[in-house]
Amino acid sequence: MDSNKRYKDSLSEDQRKSECENIRKNYPDKIPLIIEKHPKSKLEQIDRTKFLILEKLRVYQVNTIIRRKMSLNKVDALYLFVNDNILLRGDQCLKDVYEKYKDSDGFIYLSYCEYSSFGKNI
Amino acid sequence: MNAILNIVNSFKTPSSEDFEKHGFLTPKQFLDSGDQLTLMGWKWEKVDDNKKLNKNLTDPKKQFLTFQGRSLNRIKKNVFDDLEEKVNSEGFVETSQRQTNSQDNQEQEEEMRIYNFSITYDTYYHVPRIWFSGVDENQKPLKKEQMFEDVMPEYRDETVTLEKHPHLGYDQMTIHPCKHSQILKSFIDQAKENGRVIKPTQALIIFLKFVGSVLPTLEIETTTDLEI
């Protein structure tokens, strides 16, 4: 399998829908997310793409969950986008983000991208 | 190399096209962008003391911007002190609440903090710069270590430091601005690839997105999600 292929391109809409419905049934208090590398990112792809995260967690906590799975330079910031182009505010809870941006297949698609943005006080 | 470039650029006064090219703001663009923030609850402050005036900003009544916001829930602990993660039978990475005793839960009822933010214009790097300091419920100023509880753990100490505020004259927490133009530039570039244009007047809104990633629990962003 092509490791660069994104989840959405690897399965048909019906397949994705039924996978999502299934998981929603079993885990009603958790949000089904697909988390992938942003096309612009030079970071490695994290080893898993399908996540179930507590709906009360906030975006910055999801950021920490992802950040922990990679080795990121300390001066790099990690940004989370929905559908590759909507930059999320960190203090929103996942439930609200999901209601606003979930895909027609029931998943919400997040991508992560690094930006060297921090100065250091030398 | 970047360091040399920074020094070279710092001697130049940016032109208005340098926003798109380098992520620099001219003093005029800073003022225009600041006017946009005043529509979202920020306020321009004047400076009376001639010595604390930023002379690049032509209007002494518009020297820096201020905003007061709350801290909602602090990043006291690593998020994984409360969470655990496993791969479930369906192949999903599942996060769950770690079972804790009731005493821990009580501790999470935290007092509210109020933060005063300000944005100044950094003449050396040609970018906005954020400053902040907070008080507890009894109006008692927070110590540096306490304020770090509102900073993402990765950025404590190195990125966020205590320095003298150019207009107020006393120490405040601040994010060092030497990379701010790069972040603005990367937002501009990405928007361009998506067929959108980020105007210089939006610079401070973008800047607050970036600040929000360092200080996620503070009510600083009065805007919503940003489509780029």
Short mmCIF file of C-alpha atoms in Angstrom, two decimals:
data_model
loop_
_atom_site.label_atom_id
_atom_site.label_comp_id
_atom_site.label_asym_id
_atom_site.label_seq_id
_atom_site.Cartn_x
_atom_site.Cartn_y
_atom_site.Cartn_z
CA MET A 1 0.00 0.00 0.00
CA ASP A 2 1.17 3.50 -0.79
CA SER A 3 2.04 5.01 2.55
CA ASN A 4 1.38 8.51 1.27
CA LYS A 5 -2.18 7.72 0.30
CA ARG A 6 -4.63 9.50 2.52
CA TYR A 7 -7.39 7.70 4.33
CA LYS A 8 -10.12 9.37 2.34
CA ASP A 9 -8.61 8.17 -0.94
CA SER A 10 -8.04 4.65 0.27
CA LEU A 11 -11.68 3.72 0.94
CA SER A 12 -15.00 4.52 -0.71
CA GLU A 13 -17.43 6.86 1.00
CA ASP A 14 -19.73 3.94 1.88
CA GLN A 15 -16.87 2.02 3.46
CA ARG A 16 -15.84 5.06 5.49
CA LYS A 17 -19.42 5.76 6.51
CA SER A 18 -20.01 2.26 7.80
CA GLU A 19 -16.68 2.20 9.64
CA CYS A 20 -17.61 5.47 11.31
CA GLU A 21 -21.17 4.45 12.17
CA ASN A 22 -19.83 1.30 13.72
CA ILE A 23 -17.31 3.09 15.89
CA ARG A 24 -19.81 5.79 16.93
CA LYS A 25 -22.17 3.08 18.14
CA ASN A 26 -19.51 1.48 20.31
CA TYR A 27 -17.94 4.71 21.58
CA PRO A 28 -20.65 7.37 21.77
CA ASP A 29 -18.65 9.70 24.03
CA LYS A 30 -15.61 9.77 21.78
CA ILE A 31 -14.96 11.61 18.55
CA PRO A 32 -13.70 9.62 15.54
CA LEU A 33 -10.81 11.50 13.97
CA ILE A 34 -8.56 10.87 11.02
CA ILE A 35 -5.24 12.53 11.78
CA GLU A 36 -2.74 12.82 8.95
CA LYS A 37 0.24 14.85 7.87
CA HIS A 38 -0.63 18.09 6.11
CA PRO A 39 0.49 18.02 2.44
CA LYS A 40 2.89 20.90 3.18
CA SER A 41 4.45 19.30 6.22
CA LYS A 42 7.95 17.81 6.14
CA LEU A 43 7.30 15.81 9.27
CA GLU A 44 7.03 12.06 9.33
CA GLN A 45 3.60 10.48 9.16
CA ILE A 46 2.62 9.28 12.62
CA ASP A 47 2.14 5.54 12.72
CA ARG A 48 -1.64 5.60 13.24
CA THR A 49 -4.28 7.64 11.48
CA LYS A 50 -7.53 6.62 13.18
CA PHE A 51 -8.20 8.11 16.59
CA LEU A 52 -10.98 8.09 19.15
CA ILE A 53 -10.64 11.02 21.48
CA LEU A 54 -12.80 12.11 24.41
CA GLU A 55 -15.20 14.78 23.22
CA LYS A 56 -14.50 17.04 26.17
CA LEU A 57 -10.80 17.42 25.32
CA ARG A 58 -9.69 20.70 23.84
CA VAL A 59 -7.82 21.24 20.61
CA TYR A 60 -4.54 22.08 22.35
CA GLN A 61 -4.73 18.77 24.21
CA VAL A 62 -5.20 16.94 20.93
CA ASN A 63 -2.15 18.83 19.73
CA THR A 64 -0.19 17.41 22.67
CA ILE A 65 -1.45 13.91 21.90
CA ILE A 66 -0.11 14.18 18.33
CA ARG A 67 3.07 15.99 19.26
CA ARG A 68 3.96 13.21 21.62
CA LYS A 69 4.04 10.75 18.74
CA MET A 70 6.80 12.49 16.84
CA SER A 71 10.14 14.08 17.42
CA LEU A 72 9.59 17.75 16.86
CA ASN A 73 12.19 20.43 17.14
CA LYS A 74 11.59 22.54 20.21
CA VAL A 75 11.37 25.73 18.20
CA ASP A 76 8.70 24.30 15.92
CA ALA A 77 5.05 24.93 16.56
CA LEU A 78 2.56 22.31 15.52
CA TYR A 79 -0.66 23.57 14.00
CA LEU A 80 -3.84 21.62 13.47
CA PHE A 81 -6.05 22.15 10.46
CA VAL A 82 -9.45 20.77 9.56
CA ASN A 83 -9.58 19.65 5.91
CA ASP A 84 -6.07 21.07 5.43
CA ASN A 85 -7.21 24.70 5.43
CA ILE A 86 -9.06 25.69 8.57
CA LEU A 87 -6.75 26.56 11.41
CA LEU A 88 -8.31 25.64 14.73
CA ARG A 89 -8.39 27.74 17.84
CA GLY A 90 -6.74 25.87 20.70
CA ASP A 91 -9.25 26.37 23.48
CA GLN A 92 -12.30 24.86 21.76
CA CYS A 93 -13.49 21.48 22.87
CA LEU A 94 -13.45 18.67 20.39
CA LYS A 95 -17.21 18.18 20.54
CA ASP A 96 -17.86 21.69 19.21
CA VAL A 97 -15.22 21.34 16.50
CA TYR A 98 -16.76 18.04 15.46
CA GLU A 99 -20.27 19.46 15.22
CA LYS A 100 -19.00 22.28 13.06
CA TYR A 101 -16.63 20.46 10.75
CA LYS A 102 -17.44 16.77 10.57
CA ASP A 103 -17.29 15.23 7.11
CA SER A 104 -20.28 13.62 5.39
CA ASP A 105 -18.75 10.23 6.24
CA GLY A 106 -18.89 11.06 9.95
CA PHE A 107 -15.18 11.44 10.59
CA ILE A 108 -13.44 14.71 11.21
CA TYR A 109 -10.25 15.17 9.22
CA LEU A 110 -7.35 16.85 10.97
CA SER A 111 -3.92 17.45 9.55
CA TYR A 112 -0.83 18.62 11.36
CA CYS A 113 1.85 20.94 10.09
CA GLU A 114 4.97 22.40 11.67
CA TYR A 115 6.04 26.00 11.46
CA SER A 116 9.32 27.27 12.78
CA SER A 117 7.93 30.14 14.66
CA PHE A 118 9.53 30.55 17.99
CA GLY A 119 12.28 32.83 18.89
CA LYS A 120 14.80 32.03 21.52
CA ASN A 121 16.09 34.51 23.95
CA ILE A 122 19.83 34.20 23.53
CA MET B 1 22.67 32.36 7.73
CA ASN B 2 19.30 33.31 9.12
CA ALA B 3 21.00 35.26 11.84
CA ILE B 4 22.91 37.32 9.29
CA LEU B 5 19.76 37.86 7.29
CA ASN B 6 18.00 39.02 10.43
CA ILE B 7 20.68 41.57 11.15
CA VAL B 8 20.70 42.87 7.59
CA ASN B 9 16.94 43.17 7.55
CA SER B 10 16.86 44.91 10.87
CA PHE B 11 18.70 47.91 9.45
CA LYS B 12 16.24 48.35 6.67
CA THR B 13 12.95 50.06 7.07
CA PRO B 14 10.46 47.71 5.47
CA SER B 15 8.35 48.81 2.55
CA SER B 16 4.70 47.86 2.33
CA GLU B 17 5.49 45.04 -0.13
CA ASP B 18 7.74 43.40 2.47
CA PHE B 19 4.66 41.99 4.18
CA GLU B 20 4.03 39.61 1.33
CA LYS B 21 7.73 38.96 0.72
CA HIS B 22 9.06 38.60 4.26
CA GLY B 23 6.18 38.86 6.70
CA PHE B 24 7.38 42.29 7.88
CA LEU B 25 4.99 45.04 8.88
CA THR B 26 5.59 48.72 8.37
CA PRO B 27 4.60 50.96 11.28
CA LYS B 28 1.65 52.14 9.19
CA GLN B 29 0.54 48.57 8.50
CA PHE B 30 0.84 47.80 12.20
CA LEU B 31 -1.44 50.73 12.99
CA ASP B 32 -4.00 49.69 10.34
CA SER B 33 -3.96 46.12 11.51
CA GLY B 34 -4.33 47.30 15.11
CA ASP B 35 -7.41 49.26 14.11
CA GLN B 36 -8.93 45.95 13.00
CA LEU B 37 -8.28 44.44 16.43
CA THR B 38 -10.09 47.31 18.10
CA LEU B 39 -13.22 45.97 16.42
CA MET B 40 -12.67 42.79 18.41
CA GLY B 41 -12.33 44.25 21.86
CA TRP B 42 -8.70 45.41 21.86
CA LYS B 43 -7.89 48.98 22.80
CA TRP B 44 -5.21 51.43 21.65
CA GLU B 45 -3.13 52.94 24.45
CA LYS B 46 -1.38 56.27 24.48
CA VAL B 47 2.09 56.98 25.81
CA ASP B 48 2.77 60.31 27.53
CA ASP B 49 6.38 59.80 28.51
CA ASN B 50 8.52 60.87 25.58
CA LYS B 51 11.24 58.39 26.52
CA LYS B 52 8.83 55.45 26.27
CA LEU B 53 7.41 56.53 22.95
CA ASN B 54 7.91 54.42 19.83
CA LYS B 55 8.62 57.24 17.40
CA ASN B 56 8.09 55.02 14.37
CA LEU B 57 4.43 54.95 15.26
CA THR B 58 3.33 58.43 14.32
CA ASP B 59 0.39 58.70 16.67
CA PRO B 60 1.23 58.97 20.41
CA LYS B 61 -2.37 57.95 21.12
CA LYS B 62 -1.87 54.66 19.26
CA GLN B 63 1.30 53.19 20.71
CA PHE B 64 0.27 49.72 21.76
CA LEU B 65 -2.83 47.58 22.05
CA THR B 66 -4.28 46.08 25.22
CA PHE B 67 -6.83 43.43 26.06
CA GLN B 68 -7.97 41.76 29.25
CA GLY B 69 -8.78 38.06 29.21
CA ARG B 70 -9.40 35.19 31.58
CA SER B 71 -7.48 32.00 32.02
CA LEU B 72 -9.96 29.15 31.80
CA ASN B 73 -8.25 25.92 32.74
CA ARG B 74 -4.59 25.78 33.33
CA ILE B 75 -2.12 23.35 31.83
CA LYS B 76 -0.99 22.48 35.30
CA LYS B 77 -0.15 18.96 34.36
CA ASN B 78 0.83 17.09 31.30
CA VAL B 79 -2.36 16.00 29.56
CA PHE B 80 -1.23 12.39 29.96
CA ASP B 81 -1.33 12.59 33.74
CA ASP B 82 -5.09 12.22 33.32
CA LEU B 83 -5.33 10.24 30.12
CA GLU B 84 -4.27 6.90 28.85
CA GLU B 85 -4.03 5.65 25.33
CA LYS B 86 -4.37 2.26 23.71
CA VAL B 87 -5.02 0.82 20.27
CA ASN B 88 -8.44 -0.81 20.40
CA SER B 89 -9.65 -3.90 18.55
CA GLU B 90 -11.00 -1.78 15.68
CA GLY B 91 -7.55 -0.31 15.05
CA PHE B 92 -8.26 3.11 16.52
CA VAL B 93 -5.96 4.88 18.96
CA GLU B 94 -8.33 5.42 21.84
CA THR B 95 -7.84 7.91 24.64
CA SER B 96 -9.57 7.31 27.96
CA GLN B 97 -9.80 9.02 31.28
CA ARG B 98 -7.43 7.57 33.81
CA GLN B 99 -9.24 6.64 37.00
CA THR B 100 -8.33 9.12 39.71
CA ASN B 101 -9.55 9.52 43.26
CA SER B 102 -12.08 12.19 44.14
CA GLN B 103 -9.59 14.42 45.89
CA ASP B 104 -7.75 15.00 42.64
CA ASN B 105 -10.96 16.01 40.96
CA GLN B 106 -11.62 18.60 43.61
CA GLU B 107 -8.27 20.18 42.99
CA GLN B 108 -9.33 20.83 39.45
CA GLU B 109 -11.81 23.43 40.67
CA GLU B 110 -9.41 26.25 40.04
CA GLU B 111 -9.52 29.91 40.75
CA MET B 112 -9.95 32.30 37.89
CA ARG B 113 -7.03 34.39 36.75
CA ILE B 114 -7.19 37.62 34.84
CA TYR B 115 -4.51 38.43 32.30
CA ASN B 116 -3.57 41.77 30.81
CA PHE B 117 -2.19 41.43 27.31
CA SER B 118 -0.52 44.00 25.17
CA ILE B 119 0.84 44.06 21.63
CA THR B 120 3.68 46.40 20.80
CA TYR B 121 5.45 47.10 17.51
CA ASP B 122 8.98 45.74 17.45
CA THR B 123 11.04 48.18 15.40
CA TYR B 124 14.03 45.86 15.16
CA TYR B 125 12.21 42.84 13.73
CA HIS B 126 9.33 44.80 12.13
CA VAL B 127 6.72 42.60 13.73
CA PRO B 128 4.10 42.72 16.48
CA ARG B 129 5.19 41.50 19.90
CA ILE B 130 2.97 40.09 22.64
CA TRP B 131 3.31 40.84 26.35
CA PHE B 132 1.26 39.55 29.26
CA SER B 133 0.95 39.47 33.02
CA GLY B 134 -1.76 38.10 35.25
CA VAL B 135 -3.38 38.43 38.66
CA ASP B 136 -5.18 35.86 40.80
CA GLU B 137 -8.71 36.16 42.18
CA ASN B 138 -7.53 38.50 44.90
CA GLN B 139 -5.82 40.78 42.38
CA LYS B 140 -2.45 39.55 43.54
CA PRO B 141 0.14 39.55 40.73
CA LEU B 142 1.10 36.08 39.55
CA LYS B 143 4.69 34.92 39.78
CA LYS B 144 6.59 33.78 36.72
CA GLU B 145 6.21 30.12 37.71
CA GLN B 146 2.46 30.54 38.10
CA MET B 147 2.15 32.16 34.70
CA PHE B 148 4.09 29.30 33.16
CA GLU B 149 1.12 27.12 34.07
CA ASP B 150 -0.70 28.90 31.26
CA VAL B 151 2.10 28.33 28.74
CA MET B 152 2.39 25.14 26.67
CA PRO B 153 5.08 23.10 28.49
CA GLU B 154 7.34 22.93 25.41
CA TYR B 155 7.70 26.69 25.33
CA ARG B 156 8.36 27.51 28.95
CA ASP B 157 11.63 29.35 29.72
CA GLU B 158 13.23 29.35 26.29
CA THR B 159 10.51 30.89 24.19
CA VAL B 160 8.53 32.75 26.80
CA THR B 161 10.61 34.99 29.06
CA LEU B 162 10.28 37.89 31.45
CA GLU B 163 11.44 41.19 29.96
CA LYS B 164 10.98 44.90 30.39
CA HIS B 165 7.95 46.23 28.53
CA PRO B 166 9.03 49.13 26.27
CA HIS B 167 6.06 51.38 27.08
CA LEU B 168 5.02 50.30 30.56
CA GLY B 169 8.58 50.12 31.82
CA TYR B 170 8.23 47.04 34.01
CA ASP B 171 8.75 43.33 33.50
CA GLN B 172 6.19 41.28 31.65
CA MET B 173 6.10 37.85 30.05
CA THR B 174 6.81 37.97 26.33
CA ILE B 175 7.47 35.74 23.33
CA HIS B 176 10.71 36.55 21.61
CA PRO B 177 9.88 38.06 18.20
CA CYS B 178 12.85 37.00 16.06
CA LYS B 179 10.84 34.36 14.16
CA HIS B 180 7.51 36.16 14.00
CA SER B 181 8.01 37.40 10.43
CA GLN B 182 8.63 33.81 9.30
CA ILE B 183 5.37 32.63 10.77
CA LEU B 184 3.44 35.45 9.13
CA LYS B 185 5.18 34.65 5.87
CA SER B 186 4.29 30.97 6.06
CA PHE B 187 0.63 31.81 6.62
CA ILE B 188 0.70 34.22 3.67
CA ASP B 189 2.31 31.56 1.45
CA GLN B 190 -0.08 28.85 2.41
CA ALA B 191 -3.12 31.06 1.88
CA LYS B 192 -1.74 31.96 -1.54
CA GLU B 193 -1.49 28.31 -2.51
CA ASN B 194 -5.13 27.90 -1.58
CA GLY B 195 -6.03 30.88 -3.73
CA ARG B 196 -6.55 33.24 -0.82
CA VAL B 197 -4.89 36.50 0.02
CA ILE B 198 -3.90 37.55 3.52
CA LYS B 199 -3.88 41.31 3.71
CA PRO B 200 -1.54 43.28 5.99
CA THR B 201 -4.61 44.42 7.92
CA GLN B 202 -5.13 40.78 8.95
CA ALA B 203 -1.59 40.46 10.28
CA LEU B 204 -2.50 40.87 13.94
CA ILE B 205 -5.37 38.40 13.67
CA ILE B 206 -2.93 35.81 12.29
CA PHE B 207 -0.45 36.78 14.96
CA LEU B 208 -3.01 36.05 17.68
CA LYS B 209 -3.58 32.59 16.16
CA PHE B 210 0.09 31.95 16.73
CA VAL B 211 -0.02 33.35 20.27
CA GLY B 212 -3.02 31.11 20.93
CA SER B 213 -0.88 28.08 20.11
CA VAL B 214 1.60 29.04 22.85
CA LEU B 215 -1.02 30.14 25.40
CA PRO B 216 -3.99 27.91 24.57
CA THR B 217 -5.93 28.35 27.81
CA LEU B 218 -5.96 32.13 27.75
CA GLU B 219 -8.83 34.07 26.29
CA ILE B 220 -6.76 36.09 23.92
CA GLU B 221 -8.18 35.21 20.58
CA THR B 222 -11.40 37.02 20.12
CA THR B 223 -11.70 35.72 16.59
CA THR B 224 -12.81 32.30 15.53
CA ASP B 225 -11.27 29.62 13.31
CA LEU B 226 -9.29 30.91 10.40
CA GLU B 227 -9.64 29.62 6.88
CA ILE B 228 -6.42 29.94 4.90
#
